[in-house]
Amino acid sequence: MNLVIFGPPGAGKGTQSKFIVNKYNLYQLSTGDLLREEINNKTKLGLEISSIMNAGELVSDNIVGNLIEKFISNEKYKNKIIFDGYPRTLNQAVNLDNLLNKFNQKINLVLKLSVSLETVKKRILERQSQENRKDDNEQVAIKRYQTYEKSSKPVLEYYEKSKLLKVIKGEATITEINSEISGIIEAIKG
Ligand code: ADP
């Protein structure tokens, strides 16, 4: 089973991905984590993308497309991937389907975590004190939320059409969301 976890910054995608990974033996592919790794390692790509990420904007579809292809083409992860933070644009969603198709795979489920801008701001300020991310301050958080609002609609419509989309209220407690997600996954696994 491959699944996508979707939602604004601070929706809890990373937290829920880790829970699903442990419970169902999957692998988390977080494009945000992969991009931050490039920045921390000061690679050529890292230098190129740091100002874009710190401004709360999206890096190019090409760059993230290359990162996920490495994962999808690896037999070890076949049909065991949680896409966390990818796709973020319609173009990325189409690219993901094409890539998966090339390696005889598909998306089985798209989980959308919904949260308000107020919650996003609050959570990101809390996270700032723990993780020290350069893009976790109120101003950039608002910008990231706006970026999400702008680019997410066509992606959601795309997955609604293919009947893969399940929407979850991201304001519930972590354990409540854990069990809601488990219920959805169990139903799909049959
Ligand atoms: P969050 O969802 O909390 O904003 P992420 O770690 O998923 O955090 O993403 C952080 C930043 O990384 C984004 O604001 C964006 O600049 C970049 N990024 C991550 N994934 C993508 C993607 N699929 N396409 C373009 N940019 C991305």
Short mmCIF file of C-alpha atoms in Angstrom, two decimals, residues 27-172:
data_model
loop_
_atom_site.label_atom_id
_atom_site.label_comp_id
_atom_site.label_asym_id
_atom_site.label_seq_id
_atom_site.Cartn_x
_atom_site.Cartn_y
_atom_site.Cartn_z
CA TYR A 27 8.49 3.95 4.95
CA GLN A 28 8.02 7.70 5.34
CA LEU A 29 9.15 9.82 2.41
CA SER A 30 9.14 13.42 3.61
CA THR A 31 10.29 15.78 0.87
CA GLY A 32 10.69 18.52 3.52
CA ASP A 33 13.09 16.30 5.52
CA LEU A 34 15.05 15.36 2.39
CA LEU A 35 15.36 19.02 1.38
CA ARG A 36 16.44 20.06 4.91
CA GLU A 37 19.08 17.32 4.80
CA GLU A 38 20.51 18.87 1.61
CA ILE A 39 20.64 22.25 3.35
CA ASN A 40 22.28 20.83 6.49
CA ASN A 41 24.87 18.99 4.39
CA LYS A 42 25.53 22.21 2.46
CA THR A 43 25.26 20.43 -0.90
CA LYS A 44 24.98 22.38 -4.14
CA LEU A 45 21.24 21.69 -4.15
CA GLY A 46 21.00 22.73 -0.50
CA LEU A 47 22.54 26.13 -1.25
CA GLU A 48 20.17 26.58 -4.17
CA ILE A 49 17.00 25.89 -2.19
CA SER A 50 17.62 27.35 1.28
CA SER A 51 16.38 30.86 0.51
CA ILE A 52 13.24 29.47 -1.20
CA MET A 53 12.40 27.26 1.77
CA ASN A 54 13.12 29.96 4.32
CA ALA A 55 10.72 32.26 2.47
CA GLY A 56 7.95 29.64 2.73
CA GLU A 57 7.77 29.07 -1.00
CA LEU A 58 7.84 25.83 -2.96
CA VAL A 59 11.02 24.50 -4.51
CA SER A 60 10.69 23.48 -8.15
CA ASP A 61 8.67 20.44 -9.17
CA ASN A 62 11.76 19.15 -10.94
CA ILE A 63 13.94 19.13 -7.83
CA VAL A 64 11.42 17.30 -5.65
CA GLY A 65 10.53 15.00 -8.55
CA ASN A 66 14.15 13.82 -8.70
CA LEU A 67 14.22 13.20 -4.95
CA ILE A 68 11.13 11.01 -4.96
CA GLU A 69 12.17 9.05 -8.04
CA LYS A 70 15.19 7.72 -6.13
CA PHE A 71 12.80 6.34 -3.54
CA ILE A 72 10.14 4.95 -5.86
CA SER A 73 12.68 3.16 -8.04
CA ASN A 74 14.12 1.34 -5.00
CA GLU A 75 12.72 -2.19 -4.70
CA LYS A 76 13.04 -2.02 -0.90
CA TYR A 77 10.26 0.56 -0.68
CA LYS A 78 7.96 -0.97 -3.28
CA ASN A 79 4.30 -0.49 -2.27
CA LYS A 80 5.36 0.64 1.21
CA ILE A 81 5.61 4.41 0.92
CA ILE A 82 3.92 7.23 2.81
CA PHE A 83 4.36 10.42 0.83
CA ASP A 84 4.55 13.18 3.43
CA GLY A 85 4.57 16.66 1.87
CA TYR A 86 4.42 15.39 -1.70
CA PRO A 87 2.59 16.12 -3.99
CA ARG A 88 1.98 19.81 -3.31
CA THR A 89 1.02 20.89 -6.82
CA LEU A 90 -1.14 19.34 -9.53
CA ASN A 91 1.95 18.87 -11.65
CA GLN A 92 3.59 16.91 -8.82
CA ALA A 93 0.47 14.75 -8.41
CA VAL A 94 0.50 13.84 -12.10
CA ASN A 95 4.25 13.21 -11.98
CA LEU A 96 3.76 10.94 -8.96
CA ASP A 97 1.17 8.83 -10.79
CA ASN A 98 3.43 8.57 -13.83
CA LEU A 99 6.43 7.55 -11.77
CA LEU A 100 4.49 4.98 -9.77
CA ASN A 101 3.04 3.60 -12.96
CA LYS A 102 6.53 3.23 -14.41
CA PHE A 103 7.47 1.05 -11.43
CA ASN A 104 4.15 -0.87 -11.41
CA GLN A 105 2.72 0.83 -8.38
CA LYS A 106 -0.09 3.24 -7.53
CA ILE A 107 -1.53 5.38 -4.73
CA ASN A 108 -4.10 3.52 -2.65
CA LEU A 109 -5.17 6.29 -0.29
CA VAL A 110 -4.88 10.04 0.23
CA LEU A 111 -5.39 11.32 3.78
CA LYS A 112 -6.03 15.02 4.19
CA LEU A 113 -5.56 16.57 7.62
CA SER A 114 -7.53 19.82 7.92
CA VAL A 115 -6.51 22.54 10.37
CA SER A 116 -7.15 26.27 10.63
CA LEU A 117 -4.56 29.01 10.24
CA GLU A 118 -4.91 29.77 14.00
CA THR A 119 -3.91 26.20 14.87
CA VAL A 120 -1.06 26.28 12.37
CA LYS A 121 0.38 29.42 13.98
CA LYS A 122 0.09 28.00 17.49
CA ARG A 123 1.64 24.63 16.62
CA ILE A 124 4.48 26.10 14.63
CA LEU A 125 5.44 28.43 17.45
CA GLU A 126 5.47 25.44 19.82
CA ARG A 127 7.57 23.40 17.39
CA GLN A 128 10.01 26.26 16.95
CA SER A 129 11.26 25.85 20.48
CA GLN A 130 11.85 22.11 19.91
CA GLU A 131 13.17 21.72 16.37
CA ASN A 132 14.86 24.99 15.51
CA ARG A 133 13.66 25.08 11.90
CA LYS A 134 14.47 28.32 10.11
CA ASP A 135 11.02 28.40 8.45
CA ASP A 136 9.15 27.93 11.75
CA ASN A 137 8.34 31.48 12.76
CA GLU A 138 4.99 33.19 12.61
CA GLN A 139 5.63 35.24 9.49
CA VAL A 140 6.98 32.35 7.40
CA ALA A 141 4.29 30.03 8.81
CA ILE A 142 1.60 32.36 7.48
CA LYS A 143 3.37 32.48 4.12
CA ARG A 144 3.60 28.65 4.05
CA TYR A 145 -0.12 28.40 4.85
CA GLN A 146 -0.91 30.82 2.01
CA THR A 147 1.33 28.84 -0.35
CA TYR A 148 -0.61 25.73 0.66
CA GLU A 149 -4.00 27.41 0.14
CA LYS A 150 -2.95 28.46 -3.34
CA SER A 151 -1.47 25.20 -4.59
CA SER A 152 -3.52 22.55 -2.77
CA LYS A 153 -6.94 23.00 -4.38
CA PRO A 154 -6.20 21.38 -7.74
CA VAL A 155 -4.36 18.55 -5.98
CA LEU A 156 -7.37 17.84 -3.77
CA GLU A 157 -9.73 17.98 -6.75
CA TYR A 158 -7.47 15.55 -8.58
CA TYR A 159 -7.68 13.02 -5.74
CA GLU A 160 -11.39 13.60 -5.18
CA LYS A 161 -11.99 12.64 -8.78
CA SER A 162 -10.09 9.40 -8.37
CA LYS A 163 -12.04 8.69 -5.12
CA LEU A 164 -8.85 8.25 -3.12
CA LEU A 165 -9.38 11.19 -0.78
CA LYS A 166 -10.32 10.91 2.90
CA VAL A 167 -10.57 14.10 4.96
CA ILE A 168 -9.73 14.05 8.66
CA LYS A 169 -10.14 16.83 11.23
CA GLY A 170 -6.59 17.62 12.27
CA GLU A 171 -7.74 19.50 15.37
CA ALA A 172 -8.65 16.28 17.24
#
